């Protein structure tokens, strides 16, 4: 079974609005990562947050991590049409090295 | 610096045929992995390796074999193709550290496999 589950499965917003995606996971983690996938392409790494961190920023991206609730959120501020893509969270579980992925959120940003 | 290179990009097989998907990286990454992605689903881990000579199973290893004889290469072998193996396959690599365990993954562009 997959470790992470994203919510919502699909999100449609207008350009300029903020987009929030959530990820829940099941077991203790070493780190949690967010990836983006444009249609028909490979995944691209966005941001990594360690288990002892609570918040991290990168440009228009803000990631939070709540290890007590086993959840993370990705916020994209001032979205653009070019942000249209699928977004995945992935976890590195404690004691393991493999990354396991959730099923993703499909984001559509309308111009 | 090519990153992660996968070949072939497209392949059609008949049930029962075997083939190898190639993956090579030029970043000297210790960690390499294979995922499959099916419509409406995320990526499911097939096999991974944390260094030459070391491999381990992921979530869906049945029907696939891997080996890691060099740091650069991590081929995925389909032993006897089945229609259920129709999918998009991604190879990814990463550095390994004491702090991160496994860091950010660098992905290839994918290999689209159809089994008839």
Coordinates of C-alpha atoms in Angstrom, one line a residue:
Chain A
X1 CA 0.0 0.0 0.0
X2 CA 1.1 3.5 -0.6
X3 CA 2.5 5.6 2.3
X4 CA 1.3 9.0 1.3
X5 CA -2.2 10.1 0.3
X6 CA -2.8 13.5 -1.2
X7 CA -6.0 15.5 -0.7
X8 CA -7.7 16.8 -2.8
X9 CA -7.3 14.5 -5.8
X10 CA -8.0 17.4 -8.1
X11 CA -8.0 21.1 -7.7
X12 CA -9.0 23.9 -10.1
X13 CA -8.3 27.5 -9.3
X14 CA -7.9 30.9 -11.1
X15 CA -4.5 32.4 -11.8
X16 CA -3.4 34.5 -8.9
X17 CA -5.1 32.4 -6.3
X18 CA -3.3 30.2 -3.8
X19 CA -3.4 26.4 -4.0
X20 CA -3.1 24.2 -1.0
X21 CA -2.5 20.4 -1.2
X22 CA -2.3 18.1 1.7
X23 CA -0.5 14.8 2.3
X24 CA -1.1 12.2 5.0
X25 CA 1.2 9.3 5.7
X26 CA 1.2 6.3 8.0
X27 CA 4.6 5.6 9.6
X28 CA 7.5 7.5 11.1
X29 CA 9.5 9.3 8.5
X30 CA 13.0 10.6 8.1
X31 CA 12.0 13.2 5.5
X32 CA 9.1 14.2 3.3
X33 CA 9.5 15.5 -0.2
X34 CA 7.2 17.1 -2.8
X35 CA 7.4 16.6 -6.5
X36 CA 5.8 18.0 -9.6
X37 CA 4.9 16.2 -12.8
X38 CA 4.0 17.9 -16.0
X39 CA 1.8 15.8 -18.3
X40 CA 3.9 13.1 -20.0
X41 CA 7.1 14.0 -18.2
X42 CA 9.2 12.7 -15.4
X43 CA 8.9 14.1 -11.9
X44 CA 10.8 17.1 -10.7
X45 CA 11.8 17.7 -7.1
X46 CA 10.3 20.8 -5.4
X47 CA 11.2 20.7 -1.8
X48 CA 12.4 18.4 1.0
X49 CA 11.5 18.9 4.7
X50 CA 13.1 16.9 7.4
X51 CA 11.2 15.2 10.3
X52 CA 12.6 17.8 12.8
X53 CA 11.5 20.8 10.7
X54 CA 8.0 22.3 10.8
X55 CA 8.0 24.7 7.9
X56 CA 10.1 25.4 4.8
X57 CA 9.9 28.0 2.0
X58 CA 11.2 28.0 -1.5
X59 CA 10.1 30.9 -3.7
X60 CA 6.3 30.7 -4.0
X61 CA 6.2 27.3 -2.2
X62 CA 5.6 26.8 1.5
X63 CA 5.6 23.4 3.0
X64 CA 4.5 22.5 6.5
X65 CA 5.0 19.2 8.4
X66 CA 3.1 18.0 11.4
X67 CA 4.6 14.7 12.6
X68 CA 2.1 14.3 15.4
X69 CA -0.7 14.3 12.8
X70 CA 1.5 12.5 10.2
X71 CA 0.6 15.2 7.7
X72 CA 2.1 17.8 5.4
X73 CA 0.8 20.6 3.2
X74 CA 2.1 22.3 0.2
X75 CA 1.0 25.9 -0.5
X76 CA 1.6 27.5 -3.9
X77 CA 1.0 31.3 -3.6
X78 CA 0.0 33.5 -6.5
X79 CA -0.5 30.6 -8.9
X80 CA 0.2 30.8 -12.6
X81 CA -1.1 28.8 -15.5
X82 CA 2.4 27.3 -15.8
X83 CA 1.8 25.7 -12.3
X84 CA -0.7 23.3 -13.9
X85 CA 0.6 19.9 -13.1
X86 CA 0.3 16.9 -10.8
X87 CA 1.9 17.2 -7.4
X88 CA 3.1 14.3 -5.3
X89 CA 4.3 13.8 -1.8
X90 CA 6.9 11.1 -1.0
X91 CA 8.3 9.9 2.2
X92 CA 11.5 8.3 3.4
X93 CA 10.5 6.1 6.2
X94 CA 12.6 5.7 9.4
X95 CA 15.0 2.8 9.0
X96 CA 14.6 2.6 5.2
X97 CA 16.1 4.4 2.3
X98 CA 13.3 4.0 -0.3
X99 CA 10.9 6.8 -1.2
X100 CA 7.3 5.9 -1.4
X101 CA 4.8 8.2 -3.2
X102 CA 1.2 9.2 -2.8
X103 CA -1.3 9.1 -5.5
X104 CA -1.0 12.9 -6.3
X105 CA -3.1 16.0 -6.6
X106 CA -3.9 17.3 -10.1
X107 CA -3.8 21.1 -10.1
X108 CA -5.4 23.1 -12.9
X109 CA -4.7 26.8 -12.9
X110 CA -7.1 28.7 -15.2
X111 CA -5.6 31.8 -16.9
Chain B
X1 CA 25.8 16.3 -17.7
X2 CA 22.9 14.1 -18.9
X3 CA 21.3 13.3 -15.5
X4 CA 19.2 10.1 -15.7
X5 CA 18.8 8.5 -19.1
X6 CA 16.2 5.8 -19.8
X7 CA 16.0 3.7 -22.9
X8 CA 13.8 2.8 -24.8
X9 CA 11.2 5.6 -24.5
X10 CA 8.5 3.4 -26.1
X11 CA 8.2 -0.4 -26.4
X12 CA 5.5 -2.8 -27.4
X13 CA 5.8 -6.4 -26.4
X14 CA 3.8 -9.5 -26.8
X15 CA 2.7 -11.5 -23.7
X16 CA 5.5 -13.8 -22.7
X17 CA 8.4 -11.9 -24.2
X18 CA 11.2 -10.6 -22.1
X19 CA 13.0 -7.3 -22.3
X20 CA 15.3 -5.0 -20.4
X21 CA 14.7 -1.3 -19.6
X22 CA 18.0 0.5 -19.3
X23 CA 18.8 3.3 -16.9
X24 CA 22.0 5.2 -16.5
X25 CA 23.0 8.2 -14.4
X26 CA 26.1 10.3 -14.5
X27 CA 25.8 12.0 -11.1
X28 CA 27.6 9.3 -9.1
X29 CA 24.5 8.7 -7.1
X30 CA 24.5 5.7 -4.8
X31 CA 20.7 5.3 -4.7
X32 CA 18.8 4.2 -7.8
X33 CA 15.2 3.0 -8.1
X34 CA 12.5 1.9 -10.5
X35 CA 8.9 3.0 -10.3
X36 CA 5.8 2.2 -12.4
X37 CA 3.0 4.7 -12.9
X38 CA -0.4 3.7 -13.9
X39 CA -3.4 6.0 -14.8
X40 CA -4.9 7.7 -11.8
X41 CA -2.3 6.2 -9.4
X42 CA 0.9 7.5 -8.0
X43 CA 4.3 5.9 -8.4
X44 CA 4.8 2.4 -7.0
X45 CA 8.3 1.3 -6.2
X46 CA 9.4 -1.9 -8.0
X47 CA 13.1 -2.3 -6.9
X48 CA 15.8 -0.1 -5.5
X49 CA 19.5 -0.1 -4.9
X50 CA 21.7 1.7 -2.4
X51 CA 24.9 0.9 -4.1
X52 CA 26.7 -1.4 -6.5
X53 CA 25.9 -5.1 -5.7
X54 CA 23.0 -4.1 -3.4
X55 CA 19.4 -4.4 -4.4
X56 CA 16.1 -4.6 -2.5
X57 CA 12.4 -5.1 -3.3
X58 CA 9.9 -2.4 -3.3
X59 CA 6.1 -2.5 -3.2
X60 CA 5.5 -4.4 -6.5
X61 CA 8.6 -6.5 -7.4
X62 CA 6.9 -9.6 -8.9
X63 CA 7.7 -10.2 -12.5
X64 CA 10.8 -7.9 -12.5
X65 CA 14.5 -8.5 -11.8
X66 CA 17.3 -5.9 -11.3
X67 CA 21.0 -6.0 -10.8
X68 CA 23.5 -3.3 -10.0
X69 CA 27.0 -4.2 -11.2
X70 CA 28.1 -0.5 -11.5
X71 CA 27.2 2.8 -9.8
X72 CA 26.0 4.2 -13.1
X73 CA 23.6 1.5 -14.4
X74 CA 20.5 -0.1 -13.0
X75 CA 18.6 -2.2 -15.6
X76 CA 15.1 -3.5 -15.1
X77 CA 14.3 -6.9 -16.6
X78 CA 10.8 -8.1 -17.4
X79 CA 11.1 -11.9 -17.3
X80 CA 7.9 -12.9 -19.1
X81 CA 5.8 -9.8 -20.0
X82 CA 2.1 -9.8 -19.0
X83 CA -0.6 -7.2 -20.0
X84 CA -0.7 -6.1 -16.3
X85 CA 2.8 -4.8 -16.8
X86 CA 1.6 -2.2 -19.3
X87 CA 2.6 1.0 -17.7
X88 CA 5.0 4.0 -17.7
X89 CA 8.3 3.1 -16.0
X90 CA 10.5 5.7 -14.3
X91 CA 14.0 5.4 -13.2
X92 CA 15.3 7.7 -10.5
X93 CA 18.5 8.3 -8.6
X94 CA 19.6 10.2 -5.5
X95 CA 22.5 10.8 -3.1
X96 CA 22.5 9.0 0.2
X97 CA 23.6 10.6 3.4
X98 CA 23.5 9.9 7.1
X99 CA 21.2 12.9 7.6
X100 CA 18.8 12.5 4.7
X101 CA 18.9 8.8 4.3
X102 CA 17.7 9.4 0.7
X103 CA 17.7 12.9 -0.7
X104 CA 15.9 14.4 -3.7
X105 CA 15.3 12.0 -6.6
X106 CA 16.3 12.9 -10.1
X107 CA 14.0 11.2 -12.6
X108 CA 14.4 10.0 -16.1
X109 CA 11.8 10.9 -18.7
X110 CA 10.1 7.5 -18.6
X111 CA 9.7 4.4 -20.7
X112 CA 6.2 3.7 -22.0
X113 CA 5.6 -0.1 -22.2
X114 CA 2.6 -1.8 -23.8
X115 CA 2.1 -5.5 -23.5
X116 CA -0.3 -7.0 -25.9

